Tab-separated table of C-alpha atoms in Angstrom:
chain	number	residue	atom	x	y	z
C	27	UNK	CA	-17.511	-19.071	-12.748
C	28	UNK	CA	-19.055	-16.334	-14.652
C	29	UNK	CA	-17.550	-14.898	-17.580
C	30	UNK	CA	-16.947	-10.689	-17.468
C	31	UNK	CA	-19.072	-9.013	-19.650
C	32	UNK	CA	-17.604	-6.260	-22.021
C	33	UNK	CA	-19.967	-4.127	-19.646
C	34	UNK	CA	-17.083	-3.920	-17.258
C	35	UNK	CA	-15.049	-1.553	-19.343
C	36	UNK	CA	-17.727	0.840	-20.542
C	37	UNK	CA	-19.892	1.051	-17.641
C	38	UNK	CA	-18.523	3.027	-14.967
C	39	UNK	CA	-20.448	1.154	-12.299
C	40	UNK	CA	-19.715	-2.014	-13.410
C	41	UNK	CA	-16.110	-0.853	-13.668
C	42	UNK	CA	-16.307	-0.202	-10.242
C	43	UNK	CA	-17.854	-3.123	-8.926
C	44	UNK	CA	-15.803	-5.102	-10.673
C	45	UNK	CA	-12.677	-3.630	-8.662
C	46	UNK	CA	-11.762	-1.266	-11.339
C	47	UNK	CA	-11.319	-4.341	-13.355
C	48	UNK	CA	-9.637	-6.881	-11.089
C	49	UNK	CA	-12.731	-9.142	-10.619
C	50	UNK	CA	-12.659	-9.633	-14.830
C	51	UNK	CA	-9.626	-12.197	-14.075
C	52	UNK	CA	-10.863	-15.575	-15.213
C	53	UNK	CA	-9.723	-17.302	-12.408
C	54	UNK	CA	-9.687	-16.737	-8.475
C	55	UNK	CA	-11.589	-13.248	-9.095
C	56	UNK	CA	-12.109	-12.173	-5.457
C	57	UNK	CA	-8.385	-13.346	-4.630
C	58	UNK	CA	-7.507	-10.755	-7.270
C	59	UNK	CA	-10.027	-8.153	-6.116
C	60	UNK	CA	-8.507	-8.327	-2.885
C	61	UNK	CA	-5.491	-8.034	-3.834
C	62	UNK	CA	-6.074	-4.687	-5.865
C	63	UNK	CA	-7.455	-3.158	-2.614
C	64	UNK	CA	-3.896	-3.619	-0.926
C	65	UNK	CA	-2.603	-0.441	-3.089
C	66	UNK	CA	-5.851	1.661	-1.758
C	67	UNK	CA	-5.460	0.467	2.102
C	68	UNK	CA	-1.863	1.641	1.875
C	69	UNK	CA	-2.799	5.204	0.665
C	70	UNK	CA	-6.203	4.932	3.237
C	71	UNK	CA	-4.202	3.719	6.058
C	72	UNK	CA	-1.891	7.214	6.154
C	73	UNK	CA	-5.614	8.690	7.544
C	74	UNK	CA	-6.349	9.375	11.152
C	75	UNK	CA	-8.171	6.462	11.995
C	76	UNK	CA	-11.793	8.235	12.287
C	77	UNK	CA	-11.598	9.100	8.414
C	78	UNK	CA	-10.545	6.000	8.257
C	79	UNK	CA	-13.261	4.482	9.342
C	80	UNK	CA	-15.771	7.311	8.146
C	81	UNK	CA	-14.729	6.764	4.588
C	82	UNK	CA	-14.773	2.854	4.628
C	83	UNK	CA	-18.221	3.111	6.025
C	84	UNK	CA	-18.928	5.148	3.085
C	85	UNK	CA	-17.440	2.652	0.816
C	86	UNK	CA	-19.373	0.302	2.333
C	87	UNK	CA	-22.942	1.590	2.039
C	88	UNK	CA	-22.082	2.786	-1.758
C	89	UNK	CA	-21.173	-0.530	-2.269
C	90	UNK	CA	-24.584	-2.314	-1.179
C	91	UNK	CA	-26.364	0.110	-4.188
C	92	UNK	CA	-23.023	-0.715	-6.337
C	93	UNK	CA	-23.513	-3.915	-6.107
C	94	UNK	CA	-26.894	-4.052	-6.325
C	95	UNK	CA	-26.976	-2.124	-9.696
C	96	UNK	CA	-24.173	-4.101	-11.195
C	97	UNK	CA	-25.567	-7.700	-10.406
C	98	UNK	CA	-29.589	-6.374	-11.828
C	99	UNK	CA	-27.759	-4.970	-14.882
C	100	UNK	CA	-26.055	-8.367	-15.411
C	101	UNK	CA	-28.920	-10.236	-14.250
C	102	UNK	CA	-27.094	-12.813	-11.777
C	103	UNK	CA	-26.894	-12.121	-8.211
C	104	UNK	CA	-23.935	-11.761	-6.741
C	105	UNK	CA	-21.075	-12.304	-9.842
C	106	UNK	CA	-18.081	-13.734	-9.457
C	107	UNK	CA	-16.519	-10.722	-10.875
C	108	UNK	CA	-18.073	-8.297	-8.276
C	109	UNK	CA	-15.574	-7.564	-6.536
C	110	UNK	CA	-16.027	-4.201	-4.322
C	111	UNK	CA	-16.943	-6.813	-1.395
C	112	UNK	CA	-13.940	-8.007	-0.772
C	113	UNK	CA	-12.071	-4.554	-1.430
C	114	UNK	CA	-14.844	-3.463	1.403
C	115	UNK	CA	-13.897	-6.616	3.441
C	116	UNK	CA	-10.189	-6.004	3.111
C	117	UNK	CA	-10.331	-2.372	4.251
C	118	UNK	CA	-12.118	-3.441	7.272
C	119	UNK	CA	-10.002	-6.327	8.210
C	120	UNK	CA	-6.937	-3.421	8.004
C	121	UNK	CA	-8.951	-0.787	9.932
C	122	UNK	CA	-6.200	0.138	12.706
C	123	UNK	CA	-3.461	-1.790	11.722
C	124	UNK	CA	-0.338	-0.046	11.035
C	125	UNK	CA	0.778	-0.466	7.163
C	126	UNK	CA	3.576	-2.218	6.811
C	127	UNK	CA	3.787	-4.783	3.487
C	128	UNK	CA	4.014	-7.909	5.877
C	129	UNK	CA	0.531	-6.725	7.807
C	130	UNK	CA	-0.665	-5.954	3.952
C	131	UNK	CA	0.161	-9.307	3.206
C	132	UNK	CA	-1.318	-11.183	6.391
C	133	UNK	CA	-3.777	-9.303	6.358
C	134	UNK	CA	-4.859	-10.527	2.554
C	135	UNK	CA	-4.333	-14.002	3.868
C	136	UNK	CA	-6.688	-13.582	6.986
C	137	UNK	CA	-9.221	-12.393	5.104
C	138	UNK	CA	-8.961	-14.053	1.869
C	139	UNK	CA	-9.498	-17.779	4.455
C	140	UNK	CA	-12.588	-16.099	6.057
C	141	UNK	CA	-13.980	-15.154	3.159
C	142	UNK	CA	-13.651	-18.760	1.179
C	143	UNK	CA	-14.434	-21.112	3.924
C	144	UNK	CA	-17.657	-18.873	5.425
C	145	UNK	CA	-17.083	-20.052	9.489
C	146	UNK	CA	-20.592	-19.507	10.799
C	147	UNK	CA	-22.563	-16.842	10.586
C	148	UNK	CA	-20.877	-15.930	7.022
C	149	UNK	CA	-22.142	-18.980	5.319
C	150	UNK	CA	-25.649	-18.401	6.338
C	151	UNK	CA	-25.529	-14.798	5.571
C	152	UNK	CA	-24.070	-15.342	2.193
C	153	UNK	CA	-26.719	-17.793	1.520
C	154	UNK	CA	-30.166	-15.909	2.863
C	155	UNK	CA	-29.314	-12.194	2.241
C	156	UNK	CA	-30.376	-11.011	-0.997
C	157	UNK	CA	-29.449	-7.957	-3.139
C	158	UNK	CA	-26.645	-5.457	-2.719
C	159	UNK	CA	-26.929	-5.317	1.450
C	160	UNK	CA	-26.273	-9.490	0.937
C	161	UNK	CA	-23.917	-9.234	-1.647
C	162	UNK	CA	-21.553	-6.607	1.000
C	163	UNK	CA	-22.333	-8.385	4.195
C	164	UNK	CA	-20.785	-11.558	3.843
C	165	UNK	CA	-17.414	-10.139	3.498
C	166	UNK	CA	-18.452	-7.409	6.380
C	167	UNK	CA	-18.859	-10.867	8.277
C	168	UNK	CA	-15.722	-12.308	7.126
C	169	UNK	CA	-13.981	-9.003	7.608
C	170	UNK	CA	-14.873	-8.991	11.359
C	171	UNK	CA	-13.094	-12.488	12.132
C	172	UNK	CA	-10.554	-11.707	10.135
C	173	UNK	CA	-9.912	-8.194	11.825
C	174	UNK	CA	-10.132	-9.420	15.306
C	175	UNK	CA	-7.480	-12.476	14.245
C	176	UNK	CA	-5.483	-9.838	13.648
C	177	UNK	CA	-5.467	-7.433	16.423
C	178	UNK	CA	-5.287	-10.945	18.479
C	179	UNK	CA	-1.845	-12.046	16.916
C	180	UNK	CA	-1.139	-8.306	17.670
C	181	UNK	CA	-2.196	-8.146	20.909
C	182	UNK	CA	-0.206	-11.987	21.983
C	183	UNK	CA	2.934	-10.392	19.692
């Protein structure tokens, strides 16, 4: 685990990355980084679903130069603390699902087991990708089994 440097609260960037301080926690970082994008997705999700998606595509691609910047600055790829991932991950696991705070909820859970145990091609993509795009696409990755488990257990329910 790596500590969060004071950088976090004067840097706007690393604010940011960081998930406006969530990924500072000392313990279980991305659990809590996730769990501070559940507040955004229920604002994001009362957009027609093109915005939507336009806007978490946006999110995404700022976040590879986000990321990137915040994890030179600190001088370790891919901090514990950086955290706009897995808001990025979370946001695309919920793309289309309606909001309800039992689909917020599963939907943390999906995602959160996706993104710790790395099924294949995750793990290899966390482990060979460098910079900000490798830093983002793992949880993209994760994102994508955890999205279609969910429109799945939709679909059978």
């Amino acid at each position: 685990m790596n500590r969060a440097p004071a950088s976090v609260w004067r840097r706007p960037v690393h604010f940011l990355a960081f998930g406006m301080g969530s990924g500072s926690v000392p313990f279980a970082p991305g659990t809590f980084g996730t769990l501070a994008a559940i507040p955004f997705y229920w604002l994001l999700s009362e957009l027609p679903l093109g915005w939507y998606l336009g806007l978490v595509t946006v999110t995404f691609f700022w976040g590879i130069w986000l990321c990137d910047k915040s994890s030179r600055d600190l001088g370790v790829h891919d901090h514990s603390g950086i955290v706009w991932d897995e808001f990025v991950g979370y946001w695309l696991t919920m793309a289309a699902v309606p909001f309800s705070w039992d689909t917020a909820l599963w939907g943390f859970v999906v995602f959160r087991v996706f993104d710790v145990f790395k099924p294949w091609p995750i793990r290899w993509a966390d482990r060979r990708v460098a910079g900000g795009f490798g830093i983002m696409i793992d949880d993209v990755l994760a994102a994508a089994y955890a999205w279609s488990t969910m429109h799945l257990w939709f679909w059978l329910h």
